[in-house]
PDB file of C-alpha atoms and ligand atoms in Angstrom:
ATOM      1  CA  MET E   1      29.266  27.494 219.104  1.00 92.00           C
ATOM      2  CA  GLU E   2      27.716  30.377 220.988  1.00 96.00           C
ATOM      3  CA  LEU E   3      28.384  33.243 223.353  1.00 97.00           C
ATOM      4  CA  ARG E   4      27.136  32.709 226.887  1.00 97.00           C
ATOM      5  CA  TRP E   5      26.719  35.684 229.180  1.00 98.00           C
ATOM      6  CA  ASP E   6      27.992  35.423 232.738  1.00 98.00           C
ATOM      7  CA  PRO E   7      25.418  37.502 234.620  1.00 98.00           C
ATOM      8  CA  VAL E   8      27.491  37.411 237.805  1.00 98.00           C
ATOM      9  CA  LEU E   9      30.686  38.906 236.403  1.00 97.00           C
ATOM     10  CA  GLY E  10      28.958  40.612 233.503  1.00 97.00           C
ATOM     11  CA  GLU E  11      31.095  39.191 230.717  1.00 98.00           C
ATOM     12  CA  TRP E  12      30.952  36.861 227.725  1.00 98.00           C
ATOM     13  CA  VAL E  13      32.258  33.317 227.554  1.00 98.00           C
ATOM     14  CA  MET E  14      32.971  31.871 224.086  1.00 97.00           C
ATOM     15  CA  VAL E  15      31.707  28.296 223.895  1.00 95.00           C
ATOM     16  CA  SER E  16      32.615  25.894 221.076  1.00 91.00           C
ATOM     17  CA  SER E  17      32.730  22.134 220.897  1.00 84.00           C
ATOM     18  CA  ILE E  18      34.779  21.856 217.677  1.00 76.00           C
ATOM     19  CA  ARG E  19      37.727  22.996 219.798  1.00 64.00           C
ATOM     20  CA  GLU E  20      37.903  19.557 221.393  1.00 63.00           C
ATOM     21  CA  GLU E  21      39.060  18.056 218.108  1.00 66.00           C
ATOM     22  CA  ARG E  22      42.140  20.276 218.102  1.00 62.00           C
ATOM     23  CA  PRO E  23      45.435  18.417 217.531  1.00 62.00           C
ATOM     24  CA  TRP E  24      47.770  18.345 220.511  1.00 56.00           C
ATOM     25  CA  HIS E  25      51.455  18.272 219.477  1.00 57.00           C
ATOM     26  CA  PRO E  26      50.665  16.220 216.396  1.00 57.00           C
ATOM     27  CA  ASP E  27      53.381  13.837 215.269  1.00 60.00           C
ATOM     28  CA  VAL E  28      51.969  14.237 211.803  1.00 70.00           C
ATOM     29  CA  SER E  29      53.270  16.986 209.564  1.00 86.00           C
ATOM     30  CA  CYS E  30      52.934  20.622 210.610  1.00 92.00           C
ATOM     31  CA  PRO E  31      49.811  22.313 209.185  1.00 93.00           C
ATOM     32  CA  PHE E  32      51.605  25.686 208.995  1.00 95.00           C
ATOM     33  CA  CYS E  33      54.626  24.595 206.960  1.00 96.00           C
ATOM     34  CA  PRO E  34      54.855  25.472 203.238  1.00 96.00           C
ATOM     35  CA  GLY E  35      53.201  22.805 201.107  1.00 93.00           C
ATOM     36  CA  ALA E  36      50.721  21.746 203.795  1.00 92.00           C
ATOM     37  CA  GLU E  37      47.043  21.343 202.905  1.00 88.00           C
ATOM     38  CA  GLU E  38      46.102  24.999 203.468  1.00 92.00           C
ATOM     39  CA  THR E  39      49.400  26.819 203.008  1.00 94.00           C
ATOM     40  CA  GLY E  40      50.885  26.304 199.546  1.00 94.00           C
ATOM     41  CA  TYR E  41      54.207  27.867 198.589  1.00 95.00           C
ATOM     42  CA  GLY E  42      55.685  31.271 197.856  1.00 95.00           C
ATOM     43  CA  TRP E  43      54.755  33.261 200.965  1.00 97.00           C
ATOM     44  CA  ASP E  44      56.718  34.746 203.847  1.00 96.00           C
ATOM     45  CA  VAL E  45      53.796  35.765 206.066  1.00 98.00           C
ATOM     46  CA  LEU E  46      50.512  33.877 205.735  1.00 98.00           C
ATOM     47  CA  LEU E  47      47.044  34.521 207.064  1.00 97.00           C
ATOM     48  CA  LEU E  48      44.925  31.392 207.550  1.00 96.00           C
ATOM     49  CA  GLU E  49      41.410  30.807 208.744  1.00 94.00           C
ATOM     50  CA  ASN E  50      41.541  28.965 212.082  1.00 92.00           C
ATOM     51  CA  LYS E  51      40.216  25.434 211.466  1.00 88.00           C
ATOM     52  CA  TYR E  52      38.988  25.213 215.041  1.00 89.00           C
ATOM     53  CA  PRO E  53      37.410  28.630 215.568  1.00 92.00           C
ATOM     54  CA  MET E  54      35.666  30.009 218.638  1.00 94.00           C
ATOM     55  CA  LEU E  55      33.778  32.411 216.374  1.00 95.00           C
ATOM     56  CA  SER E  56      32.498  32.096 212.819  1.00 95.00           C
ATOM     57  CA  LEU E  57      30.418  33.909 210.213  1.00 95.00           C
ATOM     58  CA  ALA E  58      28.514  30.633 209.852  1.00 92.00           C
ATOM     59  CA  SER E  59      27.762  30.497 213.565  1.00 91.00           C
ATOM     60  CA  PRO E  60      24.097  29.464 213.845  1.00 90.00           C
ATOM     61  CA  LYS E  61      21.507  31.411 215.768  1.00 92.00           C
ATOM     62  CA  PRO E  62      21.482  29.752 219.200  1.00 91.00           C
ATOM     63  CA  SER E  63      18.264  28.163 220.371  1.00 89.00           C
ATOM     64  CA  GLY E  64      18.428  30.211 223.530  1.00 91.00           C
ATOM     65  CA  HIS E  65      17.825  29.454 227.176  1.00 96.00           C
ATOM     66  CA  TRP E  66      14.833  30.111 229.420  1.00 97.00           C
ATOM     67  CA  PHE E  67      16.933  32.133 231.874  1.00 98.00           C
ATOM     68  CA  TYR E  68      20.430  32.815 230.569  1.00 98.00           C
ATOM     69  CA  ARG E  69      21.441  35.189 227.816  1.00 97.00           C
ATOM     70  CA  VAL E  70      22.944  33.517 224.749  1.00 97.00           C
ATOM     71  CA  GLU E  71      24.169  35.128 221.509  1.00 97.00           C
ATOM     72  CA  ARG E  72      25.490  34.067 218.133  1.00 96.00           C
ATOM     73  CA  ALA E  73      29.258  33.587 218.129  1.00 96.00           C
ATOM     74  CA  ILE E  74      29.638  35.652 214.983  1.00 97.00           C
ATOM     75  CA  GLY E  75      33.227  36.610 214.261  1.00 97.00           C
ATOM     76  CA  ARG E  76      36.452  35.502 212.648  1.00 97.00           C
ATOM     77  CA  CYS E  77      39.434  33.587 213.985  1.00 97.00           C
ATOM     78  CA  PHE E  78      42.654  33.800 212.029  1.00 98.00           C
ATOM     79  CA  ILE E  79      46.062  32.216 212.353  1.00 97.00           C
ATOM     80  CA  LEU E  80      48.962  34.385 211.288  1.00 98.00           C
ATOM     81  CA  VAL E  81      51.840  32.156 210.232  1.00 98.00           C
ATOM     82  CA  GLU E  82      54.773  34.503 210.702  1.00 98.00           C
ATOM     83  CA  THR E  83      57.424  32.662 208.717  1.00 98.00           C
ATOM     84  CA  PRO E  84      57.759  29.571 206.498  1.00 97.00           C
ATOM     85  CA  GLN E  85      60.656  28.445 208.743  1.00 97.00           C
ATOM     86  CA  HIS E  86      59.269  25.797 211.061  1.00 96.00           C
ATOM     87  CA  ASP E  87      62.264  25.621 213.368  1.00 95.00           C
ATOM     88  CA  LEU E  88      62.575  29.252 214.352  1.00 96.00           C
ATOM     89  CA  ASP E  89      61.851  29.631 218.048  1.00 95.00           C
ATOM     90  CA  ASP E  90      60.243  33.030 218.256  1.00 97.00           C
ATOM     91  CA  LEU E  91      59.174  36.238 216.536  1.00 97.00           C
ATOM     92  CA  SER E  92      62.418  37.860 217.719  1.00 98.00           C
ATOM     93  CA  ASP E  93      64.430  35.407 215.600  1.00 97.00           C
ATOM     94  CA  LEU E  94      63.067  37.018 212.444  1.00 98.00           C
ATOM     95  CA  ASP E  95      64.873  40.074 211.151  1.00 97.00           C
ATOM     96  CA  ARG E  96      63.294  43.474 211.675  1.00 98.00           C
ATOM     97  CA  ASP E  97      62.017  43.813 208.111  1.00 98.00           C
ATOM     98  CA  HIS E  98      60.302  40.448 208.323  1.00 98.00           C
ATOM     99  CA  ILE E  99      58.640  41.430 211.623  1.00 98.00           C
ATOM    100  CA  LEU E 100      57.550  44.605 209.847  1.00 98.00           C
ATOM    101  CA  ARG E 101      55.823  42.502 207.182  1.00 98.00           C
ATOM    102  CA  VAL E 102      54.025  40.588 209.946  1.00 98.00           C
ATOM    103  CA  LEU E 103      52.855  43.902 211.427  1.00 98.00           C
ATOM    104  CA  GLU E 104      51.801  45.181 208.012  1.00 98.00           C
ATOM    105  CA  LYS E 105      49.639  42.110 207.516  1.00 98.00           C
ATOM    106  CA  ILE E 106      48.000  42.705 210.916  1.00 98.00           C
ATOM    107  CA  THR E 107      47.395  46.353 210.073  1.00 98.00           C
ATOM    108  CA  TRP E 108      45.949  45.429 206.673  1.00 98.00           C
ATOM    109  CA  LEU E 109      43.456  43.063 208.299  1.00 98.00           C
ATOM    110  CA  GLU E 110      42.665  45.537 211.074  1.00 98.00           C
ATOM    111  CA  ARG E 111      41.772  48.230 208.561  1.00 98.00           C
ATOM    112  CA  LYS E 112      39.583  45.790 206.621  1.00 98.00           C
ATOM    113  CA  TYR E 113      37.189  45.337 209.543  1.00 98.00           C
ATOM    114  CA  VAL E 114      36.835  48.997 210.549  1.00 97.00           C
ATOM    115  CA  ASP E 115      33.411  49.306 208.891  1.00 94.00           C
ATOM    116  CA  VAL E 116      32.132  45.760 209.195  1.00 97.00           C
ATOM    117  CA  GLU E 117      28.775  45.975 210.918  1.00 96.00           C
ATOM    118  CA  TRP E 118      29.093  43.155 213.456  1.00 97.00           C
ATOM    119  CA  ALA E 119      32.813  43.723 214.166  1.00 98.00           C
ATOM    120  CA  ARG E 120      33.386  45.399 217.502  1.00 98.00           C
ATOM    121  CA  TYR E 121      36.949  44.509 218.402  1.00 98.00           C
ATOM    122  CA  PHE E 122      40.185  43.473 216.696  1.00 98.00           C
ATOM    123  CA  MET E 123      42.397  41.378 218.894  1.00 98.00           C
ATOM    124  CA  TRP E 124      45.888  40.274 217.922  1.00 98.00           C
ATOM    125  CA  PHE E 125      47.556  37.977 220.402  1.00 98.00           C
ATOM    126  CA  ARG E 126      50.470  35.609 220.586  1.00 98.00           C
ATOM    127  CA  ASN E 127      51.041  32.708 222.955  1.00 97.00           C
ATOM    128  CA  LYS E 128      54.560  31.341 223.260  1.00 97.00           C
ATOM    129  CA  GLY E 129      55.785  28.215 225.056  1.00 95.00           C
ATOM    130  CA  LYS E 130      54.352  24.806 225.782  1.00 92.00           C
ATOM    131  CA  GLU E 131      54.179  25.782 229.477  1.00 91.00           C
ATOM    132  CA  ILE E 132      51.217  27.980 228.639  1.00 90.00           C
ATOM    133  CA  GLY E 133      49.575  25.442 226.385  1.00 88.00           C
ATOM    134  CA  VAL E 134      50.808  26.215 222.878  1.00 90.00           C
ATOM    135  CA  SER E 135      49.977  23.191 220.762  1.00 82.00           C
ATOM    136  CA  LEU E 136      51.868  24.046 217.551  1.00 91.00           C
ATOM    137  CA  THR E 137      55.443  25.324 217.702  1.00 93.00           C
ATOM    138  CA  HIS E 138      55.681  26.745 214.162  1.00 96.00           C
ATOM    139  CA  PRO E 139      55.909  30.543 214.805  1.00 97.00           C
ATOM    140  CA  HIS E 140      52.392  31.957 214.625  1.00 97.00           C
ATOM    141  CA  SER E 141      50.046  34.314 216.330  1.00 97.00           C
ATOM    142  CA  GLN E 142      46.274  34.681 216.286  1.00 97.00           C
ATOM    143  CA  ILE E 143      43.679  37.283 215.451  1.00 98.00           C
ATOM    144  CA  TYR E 144      40.099  37.294 216.718  1.00 98.00           C
ATOM    145  CA  ILE E 145      37.573  39.675 215.234  1.00 98.00           C
ATOM    146  CA  LEU E 146      35.079  39.878 218.056  1.00 98.00           C
ATOM    147  CA  PRO E 147      31.416  40.973 218.149  1.00 98.00           C
ATOM    148  CA  PHE E 148      31.979  42.382 221.679  1.00 98.00           C
ATOM    149  CA  ILE E 149      34.601  44.366 223.578  1.00 98.00           C
ATOM    150  CA  PRO E 150      36.830  42.118 225.733  1.00 98.00           C
ATOM    151  CA  SER E 151      36.206  42.699 229.437  1.00 97.00           C
ATOM    152  CA  LYS E 152      39.766  43.703 230.266  1.00 98.00           C
ATOM    153  CA  VAL E 153      39.609  46.365 227.567  1.00 98.00           C
ATOM    154  CA  GLU E 154      36.219  47.509 228.929  1.00 98.00           C
ATOM    155  CA  ARG E 155      37.872  48.066 232.294  1.00 98.00           C
ATOM    156  CA  GLU E 156      40.727  50.009 230.741  1.00 98.00           C
ATOM    157  CA  LEU E 157      38.242  52.126 228.775  1.00 98.00           C
ATOM    158  CA  ALA E 158      36.195  52.923 231.870  1.00 98.00           C
ATOM    159  CA  ASN E 159      39.244  54.030 233.843  1.00 98.00           C
ATOM    160  CA  ALA E 160      40.778  55.977 230.956  1.00 98.00           C
ATOM    161  CA  ARG E 161      37.438  57.721 230.294  1.00 98.00           C
ATOM    162  CA  GLU E 162      37.166  58.694 233.959  1.00 98.00           C
ATOM    163  CA  TYR E 163      40.752  59.907 234.131  1.00 98.00           C
ATOM    164  CA  TYR E 164      40.300  61.972 231.005  1.00 98.00           C
ATOM    165  CA  ARG E 165      37.064  63.483 232.327  1.00 98.00           C
ATOM    166  CA  GLU E 166      38.790  64.617 235.510  1.00 98.00           C
ATOM    167  CA  ASN E 167      42.155  65.674 234.145  1.00 98.00           C
ATOM    168  CA  ARG E 168      41.697  66.370 230.431  1.00 97.00           C
ATOM    169  CA  VAL E 169      44.781  64.237 229.834  1.00 98.00           C
ATOM    170  CA  CYS E 170      45.074  60.719 228.401  1.00 98.00           C
ATOM    171  CA  LEU E 171      45.787  58.260 231.209  1.00 98.00           C
ATOM    172  CA  PHE E 172      48.268  56.359 229.019  1.00 98.00           C
ATOM    173  CA  CYS E 173      50.125  59.523 227.957  1.00 98.00           C
ATOM    174  CA  LYS E 174      50.362  60.356 231.663  1.00 98.00           C
ATOM    175  CA  ILE E 175      51.724  56.902 232.531  1.00 98.00           C
ATOM    176  CA  LEU E 176      54.287  57.264 229.730  1.00 98.00           C
ATOM    177  CA  ASP E 177      55.301  60.582 231.193  1.00 98.00           C
ATOM    178  CA  VAL E 178      55.685  59.121 234.673  1.00 98.00           C
ATOM    179  CA  GLU E 179      57.650  56.086 233.425  1.00 98.00           C
ATOM    180  CA  GLU E 180      59.939  58.351 231.364  1.00 98.00           C
ATOM    181  CA  LYS E 181      60.570  60.496 234.443  1.00 98.00           C
ATOM    182  CA  ASP E 182      61.217  57.572 236.788  1.00 98.00           C
ATOM    183  CA  LYS E 183      63.323  55.720 234.145  1.00 98.00           C
ATOM    184  CA  THR E 184      63.928  52.718 236.445  1.00 98.00           C
ATOM    185  CA  ARG E 185      61.274  50.519 234.816  1.00 98.00           C
ATOM    186  CA  ILE E 186      62.057  51.299 231.191  1.00 98.00           C
ATOM    187  CA  VAL E 187      63.521  48.304 229.381  1.00 98.00           C
ATOM    188  CA  TYR E 188      63.870  49.715 225.866  1.00 98.00           C
ATOM    189  CA  ARG E 189      63.031  52.801 223.861  1.00 98.00           C
ATOM    190  CA  ASN E 190      63.489  53.948 220.277  1.00 98.00           C
ATOM    191  CA  ASN E 191      62.292  56.923 218.185  1.00 98.00           C
ATOM    192  CA  SER E 192      58.584  56.360 218.706  1.00 98.00           C
ATOM    193  CA  TRP E 193      58.036  53.568 221.268  1.00 98.00           C
ATOM    194  CA  THR E 194      58.772  53.089 224.955  1.00 98.00           C
ATOM    195  CA  ALA E 195      58.796  49.639 226.551  1.00 98.00           C
ATOM    196  CA  PHE E 196      58.583  49.338 230.317  1.00 98.00           C
ATOM    197  CA  ILE E 197      57.526  47.078 233.159  1.00 98.00           C
ATOM    198  CA  PRO E 198      54.743  49.144 234.699  1.00 98.00           C
ATOM    199  CA  PHE E 199      54.886  50.252 238.334  1.00 98.00           C
ATOM    200  CA  TYR E 200      51.808  48.091 238.886  1.00 98.00           C
ATOM    201  CA  ALA E 201      52.915  45.002 236.873  1.00 98.00           C
ATOM    202  CA  HIS E 202      50.887  41.853 237.537  1.00 98.00           C
ATOM    203  CA  TRP E 203      53.017  39.201 235.816  1.00 98.00           C
ATOM    204  CA  PRO E 204      56.738  38.924 236.700  1.00 98.00           C
ATOM    205  CA  TYR E 205      57.962  40.149 233.309  1.00 98.00           C
ATOM    206  CA  GLU E 206      55.007  42.198 232.225  1.00 98.00           C
ATOM    207  CA  VAL E 207      56.251  44.565 229.543  1.00 98.00           C
ATOM    208  CA  HIS E 208      54.056  47.278 228.034  1.00 98.00           C
ATOM    209  CA  LEU E 209      54.919  48.899 224.711  1.00 98.00           C
ATOM    210  CA  TYR E 210      53.414  52.350 224.199  1.00 98.00           C
ATOM    211  CA  PRO E 211      53.731  54.506 221.094  1.00 98.00           C
ATOM    212  CA  ARG E 212      54.686  57.976 222.354  1.00 98.00           C
ATOM    213  CA  ASN E 213      52.182  59.488 219.934  1.00 98.00           C
ATOM    214  CA  HIS E 214      48.614  59.407 221.153  1.00 98.00           C
ATOM    215  CA  ILE E 215      47.103  56.836 218.768  1.00 98.00           C
ATOM    216  CA  GLN E 216      44.012  54.581 218.963  1.00 98.00           C
ATOM    217  CA  TYR E 217      44.307  52.051 216.119  1.00 98.00           C
ATOM    218  CA  MET E 218      46.972  50.017 214.324  1.00 98.00           C
ATOM    219  CA  HIS E 219      46.028  51.648 211.026  1.00 97.00           C
ATOM    220  CA  MET E 220      46.776  55.066 212.542  1.00 97.00           C
ATOM    221  CA  LEU E 221      50.444  54.201 213.027  1.00 98.00           C
ATOM    222  CA  SER E 222      52.774  55.770 210.463  1.00 98.00           C
ATOM    223  CA  HIS E 223      55.184  53.635 208.468  1.00 98.00           C
ATOM    224  CA  SER E 224      58.106  54.726 210.636  1.00 98.00           C
ATOM    225  CA  GLU E 225      56.124  53.958 213.799  1.00 98.00           C
ATOM    226  CA  LEU E 226      55.471  50.476 212.437  1.00 98.00           C
ATOM    227  CA  ILE E 227      59.178  50.008 211.698  1.00 98.00           C
ATOM    228  CA  ASP E 228      59.985  51.165 215.227  1.00 98.00           C
ATOM    229  CA  LEU E 229      57.406  48.756 216.637  1.00 98.00           C
ATOM    230  CA  ALA E 230      59.091  45.898 214.755  1.00 98.00           C
ATOM    231  CA  ASP E 231      62.392  46.999 216.269  1.00 98.00           C
ATOM    232  CA  ALA E 232      60.982  47.299 219.810  1.00 98.00           C
ATOM    233  CA  LEU E 233      59.255  43.903 219.626  1.00 98.00           C
ATOM    234  CA  LYS E 234      62.432  42.268 218.376  1.00 98.00           C
ATOM    235  CA  LYS E 235      64.494  43.742 221.211  1.00 98.00           C
ATOM    236  CA  VAL E 236      62.034  43.103 224.039  1.00 98.00           C
ATOM    237  CA  LEU E 237      61.200  39.540 222.946  1.00 98.00           C
ATOM    238  CA  CYS E 238      64.888  38.785 222.440  1.00 98.00           C
ATOM    239  CA  GLY E 239      65.539  40.029 225.979  1.00 98.00           C
ATOM    240  CA  LEU E 240      62.808  37.789 227.383  1.00 98.00           C
ATOM    241  CA  LYS E 241      64.201  34.843 225.461  1.00 97.00           C
ATOM    242  CA  ARG E 242      67.758  35.293 226.737  1.00 98.00           C
ATOM    243  CA  ILE E 243      67.283  36.479 230.290  1.00 97.00           C
ATOM    244  CA  TYR E 244      67.264  32.936 231.700  1.00 97.00           C
ATOM    245  CA  SER E 245      68.740  29.614 230.601  1.00 97.00           C
ATOM    246  CA  LYS E 246      65.471  28.682 228.868  1.00 96.00           C
ATOM    247  CA  PRO E 247      63.358  30.936 226.617  1.00 96.00           C
ATOM    248  CA  MET E 248      60.623  32.655 228.607  1.00 97.00           C
ATOM    249  CA  PRO E 249      57.038  31.591 227.878  1.00 97.00           C
ATOM    250  CA  TYR E 250      54.869  34.627 227.324  1.00 98.00           C
ATOM    251  CA  MET E 251      51.556  36.005 226.137  1.00 98.00           C
ATOM    252  CA  LEU E 252      51.422  39.075 223.923  1.00 98.00           C
ATOM    253  CA  ILE E 253      48.234  41.076 223.376  1.00 98.00           C
ATOM    254  CA  LEU E 254      47.360  44.136 221.344  1.00 98.00           C
ATOM    255  CA  HIS E 255      45.062  46.586 223.114  1.00 98.00           C
ATOM    256  CA  GLN E 256      43.579  49.065 220.697  1.00 98.00           C
ATOM    257  CA  ALA E 257      40.326  51.055 220.788  1.00 98.00           C
ATOM    258  CA  PRO E 258      37.103  49.214 219.858  1.00 98.00           C
ATOM    259  CA  TYR E 259      35.716  49.726 216.376  1.00 98.00           C
ATOM    260  CA  ARG E 260      33.118  52.498 216.054  1.00 93.00           C
ATOM    261  CA  GLY E 261      32.506  55.005 218.792  1.00 93.00           C
ATOM    262  CA  ASP E 262      34.376  57.896 220.278  1.00 95.00           C
ATOM    263  CA  TYR E 263      37.513  56.568 221.906  1.00 98.00           C
ATOM    264  CA  GLY E 264      39.787  59.594 221.614  1.00 97.00           C
ATOM    265  CA  TYR E 265      40.772  59.176 225.262  1.00 98.00           C
ATOM    266  CA  TYR E 266      42.208  55.704 224.626  1.00 98.00           C
ATOM    267  CA  HIS E 267      45.803  54.937 223.641  1.00 98.00           C
ATOM    268  CA  LEU E 268      46.846  51.814 221.744  1.00 98.00           C
ATOM    269  CA  HIS E 269      49.494  49.620 223.372  1.00 98.00           C
ATOM    270  CA  ILE E 270      50.889  46.119 223.438  1.00 98.00           C
ATOM    271  CA  GLU E 271      51.127  44.071 226.611  1.00 98.00           C
ATOM    272  CA  ILE E 272      53.524  41.157 227.032  1.00 98.00           C
ATOM    273  CA  TYR E 273      53.246  38.849 230.027  1.00 98.00           C
ATOM    274  CA  GLY E 274      56.513  36.994 230.623  1.00 98.00           C
ATOM    275  CA  VAL E 275      55.599  34.263 233.083  1.00 98.00           C
ATOM    276  CA  TYR E 276      58.947  33.184 234.588  1.00 98.00           C
ATOM    277  CA  ARG E 277      59.567  34.647 238.031  1.00 96.00           C
ATOM    278  CA  GLY E 278      63.038  33.082 238.075  1.00 96.00           C
ATOM    279  CA  ASP E 279      65.087  30.684 235.932  1.00 96.00           C
ATOM    280  CA  GLY E 280      62.561  28.050 234.809  1.00 91.00           C
ATOM    281  CA  LEU E 281      60.138  29.021 237.599  1.00 95.00           C
ATOM    282  CA  LEU E 282      56.600  29.521 236.351  1.00 96.00           C
ATOM    283  CA  LYS E 283      54.268  32.059 237.873  1.00 96.00           C
ATOM    284  CA  TYR E 284      50.728  30.657 237.927  1.00 94.00           C
ATOM    285  CA  ALA E 285      47.539  32.627 237.995  1.00 94.00           C
ATOM    286  CA  ALA E 286      46.405  30.519 240.961  1.00 94.00           C
ATOM    287  CA  GLY E 287      43.852  30.937 243.726  1.00 95.00           C
ATOM    288  CA  MET E 288      44.450  34.569 244.590  1.00 95.00           C
ATOM    289  CA  GLU E 289      44.913  35.656 240.973  1.00 96.00           C
ATOM    290  CA  SER E 290      42.246  33.549 239.257  1.00 96.00           C
ATOM    291  CA  GLY E 291      39.785  33.482 242.115  1.00 96.00           C
ATOM    292  CA  GLY E 292      40.308  36.898 243.627  1.00 96.00           C
ATOM    293  CA  GLY E 293      41.482  38.774 240.580  1.00 96.00           C
ATOM    294  CA  ASN E 294      44.437  40.376 242.346  1.00 97.00           C
ATOM    295  CA  PHE E 295      48.007  39.414 241.573  1.00 97.00           C
ATOM    296  CA  THR E 296      50.765  38.753 244.029  1.00 97.00           C
ATOM    297  CA  TYR E 297      54.141  39.970 242.784  1.00 97.00           C
ATOM    298  CA  ASP E 298      57.264  38.396 244.289  1.00 94.00           C
ATOM    299  CA  GLY E 299      60.066  40.925 244.145  1.00 96.00           C
ATOM    300  CA  VAL E 300      59.788  44.384 242.609  1.00 97.00           C
ATOM    301  CA  PRO E 301      59.309  45.374 238.940  1.00 98.00           C
ATOM    302  CA  GLU E 302      62.325  47.727 239.135  1.00 98.00           C
ATOM    303  CA  ASP E 303      64.762  44.825 239.705  1.00 98.00           C
ATOM    304  CA  ARG E 304      63.358  42.778 236.834  1.00 98.00           C
ATOM    305  CA  ALA E 305      63.351  45.835 234.565  1.00 98.00           C
ATOM    306  CA  LEU E 306      67.051  46.340 235.304  1.00 98.00           C
ATOM    307  CA  LEU E 307      67.833  42.712 234.474  1.00 98.00           C
ATOM    308  CA  LEU E 308      65.800  42.814 231.267  1.00 98.00           C
ATOM    309  CA  ARG E 309      67.282  46.167 230.202  1.00 98.00           C
ATOM    310  CA  ARG E 310      70.812  44.782 230.703  1.00 98.00           C
ATOM    311  CA  THR E 311      70.001  41.583 228.823  1.00 98.00           C
ATOM    312  CA  ILE E 312      68.712  43.598 225.859  1.00 98.00           C
ATOM    313  CA  ILE E 313      71.830  45.821 225.811  1.00 98.00           C
ATOM    314  CA  GLU E 314      74.308  42.966 226.205  1.00 97.00           C
ATOM    315  CA  ARG E 315      72.682  40.110 224.326  1.00 96.00           C
ATOM    316  CA  CYS E 316      70.314  41.581 221.737  1.00 96.00           C
ATOM    317  CA  ARG E 317      72.491  43.596 219.420  1.00 84.00           C
TER     318      ARG E 317
HETATM  319 ZN1  LIG Z 401      55.768  24.056 210.443  1.00 76.23          ZN
HETATM  320 ZN1  LIG Z 402      47.572  58.975 225.044  1.00 76.23          ZN
HETATM  321 FE1  LIG Z 403      46.074  47.366 228.193  1.00 76.23          FE
END
């Protein structure tokens, strides 16, 4: 495994051949269930080392290339098994206190890597639905501890830095302010979090969760903010699950500030990309999106926000 630098786009690609041995919907027993080889018994949230990692502490020094830039794929890849219950469909099916324990485990791990020399970025993400390639259905999410800053986060940092330099205001705090004023795109809010489909959403049901306090890292969230995050995640994911006749496939990503450095202008948030544009209709990142980098959005975010907001009120008590 190694990191290969794309000199054209200026970003890293993680390359690993052990990934090819990954099981695809194995008929054999679930590796995340209690009593499996790596799991044991007596847990309700379990952190496992990914058996097919993209990054590893044991990653060898690459032999290099005469032209291209190659680096060691040093890092960690974890699986977070969110519940012992194999047959639960989604994170939102857990009760709030259980989701809180999932978040506490994430925060615990996040704090652990703050001062690790090679660690540059903590990325928690969750893929849901076979439509987007999820191989194991037992509820789980993943954590990558990366030796570089992901390129999407780099772009956010550059724009937030620039906005702060010009206006002396956090770009994300400003967006929160605007979304709170407009109201039409807000799908849920509680004491400390606001969830909305941004004005500039790319994916059909792209929901952003912002803490209203200006915070950079998971470990900076207070206990009550973590409880409120559990509540907001439960509500928003429940809404996405129930809006159509079939549960919506989605991706969920934590965007926090990189480790080390002065990122006071950045504002932690969670992004969820719900990929149905209608009942059972998948939105693909196709030619324009994947090749050009710009999304086409059929419809308007305000209409979808209204539908999602109503679904949460009526069907996610
Ligand atoms: Zn299982
Ligand atoms: Zn802010
Ligand atoms: Fe973001």
